[in-house]
mmCIF file of C-alpha atoms and ligand atoms in Angstrom:
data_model
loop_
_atom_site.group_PDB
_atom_site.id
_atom_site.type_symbol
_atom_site.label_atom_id
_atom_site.label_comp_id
_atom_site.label_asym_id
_atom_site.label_seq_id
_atom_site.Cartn_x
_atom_site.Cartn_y
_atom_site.Cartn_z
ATOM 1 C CA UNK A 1159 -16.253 8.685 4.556
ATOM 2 C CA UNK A 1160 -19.334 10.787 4.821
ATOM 3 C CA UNK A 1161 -19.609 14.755 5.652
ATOM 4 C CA UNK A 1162 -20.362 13.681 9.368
ATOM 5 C CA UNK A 1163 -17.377 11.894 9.637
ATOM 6 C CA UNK A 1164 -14.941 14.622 8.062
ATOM 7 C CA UNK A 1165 -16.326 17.257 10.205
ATOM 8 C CA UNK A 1166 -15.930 15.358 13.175
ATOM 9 C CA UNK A 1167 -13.064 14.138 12.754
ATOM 10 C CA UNK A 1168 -11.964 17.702 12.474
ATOM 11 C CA UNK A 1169 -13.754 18.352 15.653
ATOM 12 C CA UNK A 1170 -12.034 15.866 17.733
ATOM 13 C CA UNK A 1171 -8.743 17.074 16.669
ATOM 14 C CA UNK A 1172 -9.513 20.866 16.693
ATOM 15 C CA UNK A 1173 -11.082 20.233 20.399
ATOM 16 C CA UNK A 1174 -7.898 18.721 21.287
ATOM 17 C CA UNK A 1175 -5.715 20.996 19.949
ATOM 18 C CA UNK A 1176 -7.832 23.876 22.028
ATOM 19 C CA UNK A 1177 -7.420 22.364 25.525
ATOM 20 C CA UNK A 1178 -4.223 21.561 25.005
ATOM 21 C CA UNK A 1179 -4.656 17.914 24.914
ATOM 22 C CA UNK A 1180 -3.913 14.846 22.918
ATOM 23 C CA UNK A 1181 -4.730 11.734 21.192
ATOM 24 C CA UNK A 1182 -3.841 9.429 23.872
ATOM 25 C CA UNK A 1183 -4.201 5.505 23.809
ATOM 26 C CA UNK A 1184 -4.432 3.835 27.469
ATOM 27 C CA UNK A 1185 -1.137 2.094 27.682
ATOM 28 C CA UNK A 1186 2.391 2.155 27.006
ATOM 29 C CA UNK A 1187 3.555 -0.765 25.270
ATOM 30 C CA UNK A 1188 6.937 -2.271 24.140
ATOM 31 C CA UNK A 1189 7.651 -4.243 20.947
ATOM 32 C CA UNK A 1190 10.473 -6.535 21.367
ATOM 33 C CA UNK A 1191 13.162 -6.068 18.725
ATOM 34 C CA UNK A 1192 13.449 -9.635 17.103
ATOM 35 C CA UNK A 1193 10.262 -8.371 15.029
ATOM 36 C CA UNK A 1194 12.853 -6.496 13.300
ATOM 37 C CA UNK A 1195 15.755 -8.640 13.140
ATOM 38 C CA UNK A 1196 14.870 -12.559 13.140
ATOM 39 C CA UNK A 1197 15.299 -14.324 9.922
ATOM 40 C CA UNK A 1198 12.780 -16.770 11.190
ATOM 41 C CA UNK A 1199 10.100 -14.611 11.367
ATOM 42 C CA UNK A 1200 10.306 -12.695 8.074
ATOM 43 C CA UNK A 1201 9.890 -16.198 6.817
ATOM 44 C CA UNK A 1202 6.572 -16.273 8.408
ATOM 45 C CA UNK A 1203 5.242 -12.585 7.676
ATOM 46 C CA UNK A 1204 6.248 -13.528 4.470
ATOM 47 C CA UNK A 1205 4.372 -16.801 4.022
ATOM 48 C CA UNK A 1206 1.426 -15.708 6.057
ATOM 49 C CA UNK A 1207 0.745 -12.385 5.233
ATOM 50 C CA UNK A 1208 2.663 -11.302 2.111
ATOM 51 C CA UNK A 1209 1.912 -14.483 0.274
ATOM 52 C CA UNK A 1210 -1.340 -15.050 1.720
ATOM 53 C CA UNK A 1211 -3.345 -11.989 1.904
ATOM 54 C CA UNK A 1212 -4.856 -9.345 -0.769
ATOM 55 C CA UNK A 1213 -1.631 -6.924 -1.772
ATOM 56 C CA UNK A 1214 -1.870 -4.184 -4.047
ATOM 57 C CA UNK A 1215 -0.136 -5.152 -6.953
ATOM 58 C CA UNK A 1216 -0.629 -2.200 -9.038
ATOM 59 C CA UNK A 1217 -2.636 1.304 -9.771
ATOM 60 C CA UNK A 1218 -5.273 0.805 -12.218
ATOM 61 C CA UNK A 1219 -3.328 3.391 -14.340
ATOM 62 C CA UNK A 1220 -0.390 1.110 -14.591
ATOM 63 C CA UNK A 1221 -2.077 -0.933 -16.867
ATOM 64 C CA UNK A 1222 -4.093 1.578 -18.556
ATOM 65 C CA UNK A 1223 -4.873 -0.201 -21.998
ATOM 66 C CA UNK A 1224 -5.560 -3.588 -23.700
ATOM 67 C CA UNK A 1225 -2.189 -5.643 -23.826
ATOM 68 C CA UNK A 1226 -0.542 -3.558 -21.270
ATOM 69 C CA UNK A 1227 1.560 -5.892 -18.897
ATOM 70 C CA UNK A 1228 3.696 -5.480 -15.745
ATOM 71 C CA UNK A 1229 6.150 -7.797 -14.006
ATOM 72 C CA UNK A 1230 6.945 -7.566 -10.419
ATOM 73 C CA UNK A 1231 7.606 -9.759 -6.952
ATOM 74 C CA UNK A 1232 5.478 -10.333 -4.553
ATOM 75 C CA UNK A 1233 6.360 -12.283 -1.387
ATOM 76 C CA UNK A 1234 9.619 -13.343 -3.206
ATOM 77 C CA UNK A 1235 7.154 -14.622 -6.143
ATOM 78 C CA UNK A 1236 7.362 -13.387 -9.477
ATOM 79 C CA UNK A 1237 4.480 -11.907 -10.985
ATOM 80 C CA UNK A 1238 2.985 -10.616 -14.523
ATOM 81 C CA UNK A 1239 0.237 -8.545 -14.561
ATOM 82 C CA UNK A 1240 -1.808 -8.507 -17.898
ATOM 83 C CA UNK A 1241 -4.867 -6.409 -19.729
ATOM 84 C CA UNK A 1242 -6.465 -8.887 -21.507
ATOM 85 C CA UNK A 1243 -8.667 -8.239 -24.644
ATOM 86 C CA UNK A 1244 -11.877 -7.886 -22.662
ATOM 87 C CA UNK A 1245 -9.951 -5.101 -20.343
ATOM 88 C CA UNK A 1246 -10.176 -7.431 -17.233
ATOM 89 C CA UNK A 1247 -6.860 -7.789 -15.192
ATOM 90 C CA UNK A 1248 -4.887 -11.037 -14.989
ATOM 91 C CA UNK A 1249 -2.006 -12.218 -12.689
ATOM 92 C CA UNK A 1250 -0.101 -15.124 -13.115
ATOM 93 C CA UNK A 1251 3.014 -16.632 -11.828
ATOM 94 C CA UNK A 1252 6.013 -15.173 -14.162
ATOM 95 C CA UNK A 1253 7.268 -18.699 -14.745
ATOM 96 C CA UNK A 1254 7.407 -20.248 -18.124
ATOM 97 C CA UNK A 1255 5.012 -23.826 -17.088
ATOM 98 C CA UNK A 1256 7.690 -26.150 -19.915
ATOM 99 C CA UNK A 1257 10.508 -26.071 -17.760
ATOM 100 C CA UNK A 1258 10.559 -22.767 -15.519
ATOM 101 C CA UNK A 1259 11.857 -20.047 -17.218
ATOM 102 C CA UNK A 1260 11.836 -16.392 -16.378
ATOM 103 C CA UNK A 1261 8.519 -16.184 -18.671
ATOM 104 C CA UNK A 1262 8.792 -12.054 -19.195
ATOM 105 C CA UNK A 1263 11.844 -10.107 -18.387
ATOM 106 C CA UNK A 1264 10.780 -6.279 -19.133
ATOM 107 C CA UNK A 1265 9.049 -4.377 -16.431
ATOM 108 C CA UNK A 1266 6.657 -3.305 -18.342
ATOM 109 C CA UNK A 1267 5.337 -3.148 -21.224
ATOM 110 C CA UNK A 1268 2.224 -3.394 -24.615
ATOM 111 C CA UNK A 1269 1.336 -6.800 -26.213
ATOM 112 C CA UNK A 1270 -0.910 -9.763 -25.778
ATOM 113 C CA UNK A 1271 1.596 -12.517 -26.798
ATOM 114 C CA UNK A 1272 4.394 -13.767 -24.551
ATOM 115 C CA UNK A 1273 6.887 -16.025 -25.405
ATOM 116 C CA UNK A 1274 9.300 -17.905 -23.585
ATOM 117 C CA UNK A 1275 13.318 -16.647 -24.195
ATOM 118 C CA UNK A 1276 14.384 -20.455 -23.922
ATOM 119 C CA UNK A 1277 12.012 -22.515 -26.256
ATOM 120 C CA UNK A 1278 9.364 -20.475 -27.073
ATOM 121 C CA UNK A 1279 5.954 -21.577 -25.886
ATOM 122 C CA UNK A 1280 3.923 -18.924 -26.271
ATOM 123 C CA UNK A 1281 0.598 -17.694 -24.149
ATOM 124 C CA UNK A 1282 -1.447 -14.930 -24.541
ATOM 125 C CA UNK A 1283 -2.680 -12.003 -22.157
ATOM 126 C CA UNK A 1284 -5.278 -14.530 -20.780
ATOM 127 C CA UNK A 1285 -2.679 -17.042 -19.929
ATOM 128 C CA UNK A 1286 -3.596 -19.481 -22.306
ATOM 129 C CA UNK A 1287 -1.025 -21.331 -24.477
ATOM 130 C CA UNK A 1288 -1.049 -21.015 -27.740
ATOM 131 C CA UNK A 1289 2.352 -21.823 -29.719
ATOM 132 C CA UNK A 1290 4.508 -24.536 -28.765
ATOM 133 C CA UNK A 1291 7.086 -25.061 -31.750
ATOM 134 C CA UNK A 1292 7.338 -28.558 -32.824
ATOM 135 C CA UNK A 1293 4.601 -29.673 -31.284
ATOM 136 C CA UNK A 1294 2.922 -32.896 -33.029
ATOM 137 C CA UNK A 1295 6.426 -34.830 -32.442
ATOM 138 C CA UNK A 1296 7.625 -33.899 -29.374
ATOM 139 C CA UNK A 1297 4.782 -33.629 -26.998
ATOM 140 C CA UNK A 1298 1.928 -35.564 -28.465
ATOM 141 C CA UNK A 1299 -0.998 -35.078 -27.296
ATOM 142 C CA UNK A 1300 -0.440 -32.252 -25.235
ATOM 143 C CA UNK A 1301 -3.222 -30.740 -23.175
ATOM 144 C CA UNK A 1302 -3.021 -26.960 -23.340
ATOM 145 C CA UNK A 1303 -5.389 -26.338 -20.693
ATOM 146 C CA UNK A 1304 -3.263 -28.171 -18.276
ATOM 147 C CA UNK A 1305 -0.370 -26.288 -19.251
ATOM 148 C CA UNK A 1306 -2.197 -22.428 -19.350
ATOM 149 C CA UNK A 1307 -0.024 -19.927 -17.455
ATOM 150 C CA UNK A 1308 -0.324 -20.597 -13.126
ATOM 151 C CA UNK A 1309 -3.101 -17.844 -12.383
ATOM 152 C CA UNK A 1310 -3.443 -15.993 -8.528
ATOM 153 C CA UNK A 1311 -6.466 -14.627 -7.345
ATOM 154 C CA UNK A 1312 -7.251 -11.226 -8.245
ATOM 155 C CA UNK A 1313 -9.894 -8.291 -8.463
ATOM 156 C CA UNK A 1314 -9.865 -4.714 -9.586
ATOM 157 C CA UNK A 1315 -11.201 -2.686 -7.176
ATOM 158 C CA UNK A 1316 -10.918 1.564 -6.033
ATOM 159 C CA UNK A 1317 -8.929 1.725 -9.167
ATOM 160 C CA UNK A 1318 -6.442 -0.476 -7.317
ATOM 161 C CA UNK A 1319 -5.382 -4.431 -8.378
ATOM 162 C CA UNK A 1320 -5.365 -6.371 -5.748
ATOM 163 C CA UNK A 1321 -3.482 -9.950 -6.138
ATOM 164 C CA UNK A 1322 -3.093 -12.742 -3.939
ATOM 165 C CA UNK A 1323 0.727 -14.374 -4.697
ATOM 166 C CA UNK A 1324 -0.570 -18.059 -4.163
ATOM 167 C CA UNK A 1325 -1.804 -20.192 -7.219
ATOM 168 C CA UNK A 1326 -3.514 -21.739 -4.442
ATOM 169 C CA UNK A 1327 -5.395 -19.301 -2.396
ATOM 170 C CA UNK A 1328 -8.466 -18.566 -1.594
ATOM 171 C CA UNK A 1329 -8.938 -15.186 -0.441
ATOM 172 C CA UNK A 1330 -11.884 -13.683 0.650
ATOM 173 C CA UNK A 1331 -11.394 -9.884 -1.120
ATOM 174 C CA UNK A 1332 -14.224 -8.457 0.478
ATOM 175 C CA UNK A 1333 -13.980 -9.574 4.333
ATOM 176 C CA UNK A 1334 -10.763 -8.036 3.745
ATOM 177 C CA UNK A 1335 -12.015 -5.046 1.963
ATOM 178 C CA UNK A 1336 -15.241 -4.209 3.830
ATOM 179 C CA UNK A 1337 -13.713 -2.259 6.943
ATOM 180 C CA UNK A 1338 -11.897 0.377 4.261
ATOM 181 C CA UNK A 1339 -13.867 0.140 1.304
ATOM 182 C CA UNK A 1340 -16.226 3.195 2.252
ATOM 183 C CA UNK A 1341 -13.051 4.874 2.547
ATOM 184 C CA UNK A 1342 -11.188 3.762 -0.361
ATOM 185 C CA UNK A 1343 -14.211 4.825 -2.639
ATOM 186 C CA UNK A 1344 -14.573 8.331 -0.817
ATOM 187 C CA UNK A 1345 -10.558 8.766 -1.408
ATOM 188 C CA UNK A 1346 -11.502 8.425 -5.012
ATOM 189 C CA UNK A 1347 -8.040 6.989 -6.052
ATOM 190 C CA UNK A 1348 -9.647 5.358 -9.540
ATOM 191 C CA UNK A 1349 -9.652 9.116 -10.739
ATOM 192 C CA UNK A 1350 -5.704 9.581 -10.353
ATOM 193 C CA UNK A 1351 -3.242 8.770 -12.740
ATOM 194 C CA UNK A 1352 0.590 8.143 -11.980
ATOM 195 C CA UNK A 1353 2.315 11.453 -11.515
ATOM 196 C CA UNK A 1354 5.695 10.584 -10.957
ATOM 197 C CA UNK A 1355 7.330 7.441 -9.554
ATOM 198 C CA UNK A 1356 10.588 6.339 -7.374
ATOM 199 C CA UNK A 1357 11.668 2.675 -6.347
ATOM 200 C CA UNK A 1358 14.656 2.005 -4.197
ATOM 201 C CA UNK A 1359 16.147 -0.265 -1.615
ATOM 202 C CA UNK A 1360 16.575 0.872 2.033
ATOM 203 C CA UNK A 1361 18.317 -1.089 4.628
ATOM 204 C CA UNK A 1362 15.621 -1.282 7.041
ATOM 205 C CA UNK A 1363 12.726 -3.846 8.518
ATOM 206 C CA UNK A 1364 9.554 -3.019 6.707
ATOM 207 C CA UNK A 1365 7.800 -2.835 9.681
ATOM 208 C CA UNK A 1366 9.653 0.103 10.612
ATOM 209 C CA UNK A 1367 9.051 2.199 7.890
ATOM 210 C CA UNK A 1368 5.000 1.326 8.515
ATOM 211 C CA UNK A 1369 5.516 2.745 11.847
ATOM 212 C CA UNK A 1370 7.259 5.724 10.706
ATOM 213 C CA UNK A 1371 4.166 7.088 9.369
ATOM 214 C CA UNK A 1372 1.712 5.983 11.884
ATOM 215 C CA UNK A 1373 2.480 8.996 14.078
ATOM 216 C CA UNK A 1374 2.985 12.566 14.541
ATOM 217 C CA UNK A 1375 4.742 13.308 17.922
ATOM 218 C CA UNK A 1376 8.383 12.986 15.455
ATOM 219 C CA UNK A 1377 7.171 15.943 13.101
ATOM 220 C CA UNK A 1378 8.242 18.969 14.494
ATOM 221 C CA UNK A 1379 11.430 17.268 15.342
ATOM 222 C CA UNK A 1380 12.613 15.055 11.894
ATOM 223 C CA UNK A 1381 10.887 17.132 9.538
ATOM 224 C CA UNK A 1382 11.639 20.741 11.683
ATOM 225 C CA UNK A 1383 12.802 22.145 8.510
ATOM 226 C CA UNK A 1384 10.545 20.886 5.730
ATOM 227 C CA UNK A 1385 6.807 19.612 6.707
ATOM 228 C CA UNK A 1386 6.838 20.050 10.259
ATOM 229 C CA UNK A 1387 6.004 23.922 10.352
ATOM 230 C CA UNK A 1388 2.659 23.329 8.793
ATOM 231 C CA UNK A 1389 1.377 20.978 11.239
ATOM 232 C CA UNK A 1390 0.540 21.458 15.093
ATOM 233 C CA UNK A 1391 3.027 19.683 17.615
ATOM 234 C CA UNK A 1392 2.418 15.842 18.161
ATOM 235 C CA UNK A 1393 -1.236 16.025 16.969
ATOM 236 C CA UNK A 1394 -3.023 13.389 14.887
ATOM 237 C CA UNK A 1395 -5.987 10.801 15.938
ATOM 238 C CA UNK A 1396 -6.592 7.123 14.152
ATOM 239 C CA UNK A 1397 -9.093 4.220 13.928
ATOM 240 C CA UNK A 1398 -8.695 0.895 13.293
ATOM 241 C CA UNK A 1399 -10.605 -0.155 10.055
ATOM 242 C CA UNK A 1400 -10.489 -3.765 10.221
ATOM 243 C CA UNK A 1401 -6.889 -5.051 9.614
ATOM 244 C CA UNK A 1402 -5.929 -1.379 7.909
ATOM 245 C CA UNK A 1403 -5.790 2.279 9.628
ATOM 246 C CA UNK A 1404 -6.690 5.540 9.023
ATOM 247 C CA UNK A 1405 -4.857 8.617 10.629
ATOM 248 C CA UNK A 1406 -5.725 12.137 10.154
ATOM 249 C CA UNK A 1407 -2.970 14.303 10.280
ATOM 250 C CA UNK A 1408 -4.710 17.933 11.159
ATOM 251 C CA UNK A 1409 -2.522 21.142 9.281
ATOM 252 C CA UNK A 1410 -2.318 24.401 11.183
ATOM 253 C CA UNK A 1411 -4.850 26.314 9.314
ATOM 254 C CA UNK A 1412 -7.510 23.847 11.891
ATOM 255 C CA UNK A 1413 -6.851 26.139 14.725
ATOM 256 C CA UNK A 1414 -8.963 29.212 12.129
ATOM 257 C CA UNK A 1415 -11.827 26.732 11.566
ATOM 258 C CA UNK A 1416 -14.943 28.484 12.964
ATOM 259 C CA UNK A 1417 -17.623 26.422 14.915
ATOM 260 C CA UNK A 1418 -20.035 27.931 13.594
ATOM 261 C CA UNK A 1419 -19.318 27.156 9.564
ATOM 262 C CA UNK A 1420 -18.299 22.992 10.414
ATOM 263 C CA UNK A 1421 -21.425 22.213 7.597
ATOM 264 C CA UNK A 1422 -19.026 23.767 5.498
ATOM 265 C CA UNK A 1423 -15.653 21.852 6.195
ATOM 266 C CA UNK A 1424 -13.237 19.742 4.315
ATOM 267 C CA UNK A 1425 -11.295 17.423 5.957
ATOM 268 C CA UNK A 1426 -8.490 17.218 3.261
ATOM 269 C CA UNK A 1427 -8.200 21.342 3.321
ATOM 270 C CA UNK A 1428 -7.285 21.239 6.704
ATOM 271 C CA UNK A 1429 -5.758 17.827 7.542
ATOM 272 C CA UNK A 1430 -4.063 15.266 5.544
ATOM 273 C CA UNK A 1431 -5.498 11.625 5.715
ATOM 274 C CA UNK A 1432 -3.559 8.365 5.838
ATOM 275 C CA UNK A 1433 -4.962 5.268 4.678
ATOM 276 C CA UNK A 1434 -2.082 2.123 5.994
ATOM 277 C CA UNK A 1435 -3.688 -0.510 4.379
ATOM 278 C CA UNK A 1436 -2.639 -3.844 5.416
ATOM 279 C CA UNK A 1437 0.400 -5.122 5.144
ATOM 280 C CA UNK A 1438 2.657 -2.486 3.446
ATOM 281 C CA UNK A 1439 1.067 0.182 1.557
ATOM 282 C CA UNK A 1440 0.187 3.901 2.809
ATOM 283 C CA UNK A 1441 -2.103 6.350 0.753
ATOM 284 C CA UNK A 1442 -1.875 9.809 2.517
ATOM 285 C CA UNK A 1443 -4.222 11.860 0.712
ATOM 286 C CA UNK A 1444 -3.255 15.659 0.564
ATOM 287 C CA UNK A 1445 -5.656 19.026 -0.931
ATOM 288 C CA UNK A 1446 -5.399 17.619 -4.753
ATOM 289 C CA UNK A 1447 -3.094 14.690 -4.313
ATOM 290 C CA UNK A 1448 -2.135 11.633 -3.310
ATOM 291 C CA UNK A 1449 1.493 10.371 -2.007
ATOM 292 C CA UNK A 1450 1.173 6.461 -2.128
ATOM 293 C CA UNK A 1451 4.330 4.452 -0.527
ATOM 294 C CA UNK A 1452 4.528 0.573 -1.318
ATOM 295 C CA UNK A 1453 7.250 -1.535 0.729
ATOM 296 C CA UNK A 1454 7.921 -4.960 -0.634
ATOM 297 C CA UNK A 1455 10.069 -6.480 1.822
ATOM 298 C CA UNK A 1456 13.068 -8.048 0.585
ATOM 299 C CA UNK A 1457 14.652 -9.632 4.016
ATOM 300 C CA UNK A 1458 14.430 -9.008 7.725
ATOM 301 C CA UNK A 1459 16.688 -5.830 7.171
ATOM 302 C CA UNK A 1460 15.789 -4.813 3.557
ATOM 303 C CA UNK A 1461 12.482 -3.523 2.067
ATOM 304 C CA UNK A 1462 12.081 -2.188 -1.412
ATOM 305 C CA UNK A 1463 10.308 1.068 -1.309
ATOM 306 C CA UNK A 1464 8.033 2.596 -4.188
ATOM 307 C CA UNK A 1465 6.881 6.381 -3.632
ATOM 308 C CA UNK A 1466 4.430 7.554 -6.124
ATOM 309 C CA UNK A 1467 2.594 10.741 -6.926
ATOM 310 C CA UNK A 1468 -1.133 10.458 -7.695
ATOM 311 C CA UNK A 1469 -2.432 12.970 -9.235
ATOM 312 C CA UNK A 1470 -6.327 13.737 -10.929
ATOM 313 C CA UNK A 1471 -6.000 11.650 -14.684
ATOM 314 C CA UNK A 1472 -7.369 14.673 -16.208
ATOM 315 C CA UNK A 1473 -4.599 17.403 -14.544
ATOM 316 C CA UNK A 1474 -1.531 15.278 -15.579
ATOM 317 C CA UNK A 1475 -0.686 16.806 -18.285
ATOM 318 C CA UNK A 1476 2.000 18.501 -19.640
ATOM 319 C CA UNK A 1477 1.508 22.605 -18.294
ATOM 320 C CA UNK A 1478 0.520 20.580 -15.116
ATOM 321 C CA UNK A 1479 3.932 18.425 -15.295
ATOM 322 C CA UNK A 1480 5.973 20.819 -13.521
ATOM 323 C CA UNK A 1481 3.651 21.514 -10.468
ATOM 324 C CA UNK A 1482 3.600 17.291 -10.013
ATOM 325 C CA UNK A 1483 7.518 16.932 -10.000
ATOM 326 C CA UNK A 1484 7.548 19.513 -7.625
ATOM 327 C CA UNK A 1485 5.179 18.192 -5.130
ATOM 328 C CA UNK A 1486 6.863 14.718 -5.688
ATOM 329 C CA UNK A 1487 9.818 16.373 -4.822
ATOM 330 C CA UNK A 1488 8.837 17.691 -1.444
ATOM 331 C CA UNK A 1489 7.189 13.968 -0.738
ATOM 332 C CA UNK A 1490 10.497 12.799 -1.494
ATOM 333 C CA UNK A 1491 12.174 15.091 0.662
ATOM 334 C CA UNK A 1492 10.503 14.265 3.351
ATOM 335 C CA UNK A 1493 10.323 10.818 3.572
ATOM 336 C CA UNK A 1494 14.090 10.861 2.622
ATOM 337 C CA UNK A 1495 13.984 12.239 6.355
ATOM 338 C CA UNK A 1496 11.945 9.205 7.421
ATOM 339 C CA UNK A 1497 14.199 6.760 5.973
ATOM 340 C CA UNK A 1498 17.678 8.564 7.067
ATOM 341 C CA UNK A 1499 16.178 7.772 10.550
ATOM 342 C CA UNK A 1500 14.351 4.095 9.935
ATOM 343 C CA UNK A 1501 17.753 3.035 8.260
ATOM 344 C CA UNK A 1502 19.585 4.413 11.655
ATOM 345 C CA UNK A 1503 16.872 2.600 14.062
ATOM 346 C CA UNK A 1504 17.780 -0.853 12.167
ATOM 347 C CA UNK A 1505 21.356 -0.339 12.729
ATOM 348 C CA UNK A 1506 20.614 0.538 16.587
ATOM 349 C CA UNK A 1507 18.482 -2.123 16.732
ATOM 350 C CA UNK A 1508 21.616 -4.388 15.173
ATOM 351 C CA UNK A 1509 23.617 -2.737 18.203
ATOM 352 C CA UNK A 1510 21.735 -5.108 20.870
ATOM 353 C CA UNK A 1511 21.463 -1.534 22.799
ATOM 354 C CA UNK A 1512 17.834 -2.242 23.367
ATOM 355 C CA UNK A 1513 15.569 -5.451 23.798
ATOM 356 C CA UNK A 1514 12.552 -3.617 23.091
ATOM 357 C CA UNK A 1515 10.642 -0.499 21.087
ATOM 358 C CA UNK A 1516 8.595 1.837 23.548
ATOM 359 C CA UNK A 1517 5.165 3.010 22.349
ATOM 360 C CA UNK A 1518 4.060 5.859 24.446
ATOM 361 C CA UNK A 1519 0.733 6.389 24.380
ATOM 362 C CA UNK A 1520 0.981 9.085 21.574
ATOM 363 C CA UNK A 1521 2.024 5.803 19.297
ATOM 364 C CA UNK A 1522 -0.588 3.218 20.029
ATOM 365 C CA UNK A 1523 -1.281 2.654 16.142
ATOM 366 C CA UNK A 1524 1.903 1.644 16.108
ATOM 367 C CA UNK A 1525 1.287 -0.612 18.442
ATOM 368 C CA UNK A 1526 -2.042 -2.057 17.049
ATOM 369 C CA UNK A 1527 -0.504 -2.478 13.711
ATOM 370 C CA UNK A 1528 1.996 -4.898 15.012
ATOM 371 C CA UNK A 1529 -0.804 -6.827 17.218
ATOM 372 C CA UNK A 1530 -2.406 -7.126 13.620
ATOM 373 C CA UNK A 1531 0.931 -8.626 11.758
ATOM 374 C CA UNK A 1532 0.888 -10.901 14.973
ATOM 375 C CA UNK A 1533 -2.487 -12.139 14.511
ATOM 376 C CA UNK A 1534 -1.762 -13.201 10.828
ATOM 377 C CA UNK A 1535 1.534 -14.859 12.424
ATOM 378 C CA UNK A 1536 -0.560 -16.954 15.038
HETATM 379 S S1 LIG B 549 11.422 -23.253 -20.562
HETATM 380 FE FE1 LIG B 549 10.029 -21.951 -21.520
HETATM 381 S S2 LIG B 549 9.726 -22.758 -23.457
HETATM 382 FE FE2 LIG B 549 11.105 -24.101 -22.518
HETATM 383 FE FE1 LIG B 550 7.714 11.444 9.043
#
């Protein structure tokens, strides 16, 4: 995002906010509530989007070193991230390739040699095999190559490792990437380091929780007595960048911005900026740092949610500890709002009360991001 952009899009909203007015799409839509219930079609968002398209598998930061490892799922596959000797990233399907083991069971985790809890085969951080115990005898002539661990496609890229969860795939990163990537680099997330970190289950459609955040016209209602006094009523604009969105989420403090001094604006001193990118994961970059929510979806009705703090590498330390856990906190807080109410939606929507979701037209991201989950679907 350049200057021109910030201080327009401070503009827009500050014009708005002036006459009274708001951002407005041209329709009401509905969204029929199978999206959020039908078995059937979590199969399909999960085999079409989440195992098929770039996901953010990790921070940079969470494999900060040579030999550092993570294990996760993805789409329902299991993963293991590696830091190889030459500091590139790795991903490979967690699956020991003798006869299927769970290769690595820790989380996470320092080395560059894993071997397999039933018989030991052993590969290294590159995936390559290189111990299989009684070799000569038992599997003569075995070709190593053939058996190196199953690798996904995957880059490093805004400080963020992105991982396709198909051995087969064949992404294209950067048609993917290009409609955000000015605004990925501008949000500069390859300077922050992990402040602070929650994961938990919530009973609730991941879709849902993507909406949640796509809006403003719930904050001074929901969040009345936590975030919602620093923000004007129902106010926010977004744009569609490619497949992912940014909102802008204006504070208060834009209704003092003088005309006259725009050269001299900020957008992130005066409005908080959401990147959703596409499927599951929402940056929403505050004055000096970043709140970064990842949904892996576990069912139609149950998404595993990860909030995490981002904070400048060079501030997290320990004097600055204190000031971190405390603005995690209020994140938490206030998405603990969020959820109470996504969790309560699902269960309506279990009722059979409604057939559909209404968008009004203060909600039309909502709307577009579920035209783009249905074009992945088609
Ligand atoms: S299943 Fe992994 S070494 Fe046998
Ligand atoms: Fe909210």
């Amino acid at each position: 995002m350049d200057r021109a952009l910030e201080i327009s899009l401070l503009q827009e909203l500050k014009g708005l906010k002036e006459n009274g007015l708001f951002f407005l799409d041209d329709n009401v839509q509905s969204s029929p509530v199978e999206r959020y219930l039908c078995a059937d079609r979590f199969e399909r968002e999960r085999s079409r989007i989440f195992r098929r398209l770039p996901i953010i598998a990790a921070h940079a930061g969470e494999l900060p070193e040579s030999g550092s490892f993570l294990t996760r799922q993805f789409g329902g596959l299991p993963v293991l991230l590696t830091r190889d000797r030459d500091g590139a990233v790795n991903a490979f399907v967690n699956v020991c390739r003798h006869r299927g083991a769970r290769l690595v069971g820790e989380d996470r985790g320092c080395k560059h040699s894993f071997s397999c809890p039933y018989h030991a085969w052993t590969w290294n951080s590159s995936g390559a095999l290189r111990g299989v115990p009684h070799e000569k005898p038992g599997f003569p002539d075995l070709d190593r190559e053939a058996f190196a661990l199953r690798r996904l496609p995957a880059v490093e890229r805004f400080g963020l490792v992105w991982v396709v969860a198909d051995p087969d795939g064949t992404p294209d990163f950067d048609a993917f990437l290009d409609p955000i990537a000015g605004d990925l680099a501008w949000a500069g997330l390859d300077m922050l380091g992990i402040a602070a970190s929650d994961t938990f289950t919530l009973a609730a459609n991941w879709k849902l929780l993507v909406e949640g955040g796509l809006e403003a016209y719930h904050f001074k209602v929901t969040h009345k007595d936590t975030i919602g006094p620093h923000f004007p009523d129902n106010l926010s604009s977004y744009e569609m960048l490619g497949s992912h969105i940014r909102s802008v989420l204006p504070r208060t403090s834009i209704a003092y911005l003088n005309a006259g001094d725009a050269e001299g604006w900020s957008i992130r001193d005066h409005a908080n900026v959401l990147y959703s990118v596409f499927p599951a994961n929402q940056f929403l970059l505050m004055q000096d740092h970043v709140a970064w929510v990842r949904l892996h979806p576990h069912s139609s009705g149950h998404t595993e949610v990860q909030i995490t703090t981002l904070a400048p590498a060079a501030e997290i330390t320990e004097s600055r500890s204190e000031h971190w856990q405390r603005n995690h906190k209020i994140t938490s807080l206030t998405l603990a709002e969020d959820f109470a109410v996504n969790e309560a939606v699902q269960a309506g929507l279990e009722s059979g009360a409604n057939t559909v979701l209404t968008f009004g037209r203060y909600e039309g991201a909502l709307h577009r991001f579920n035209e783009e989950v249905k074009k992945f679907l088609a």
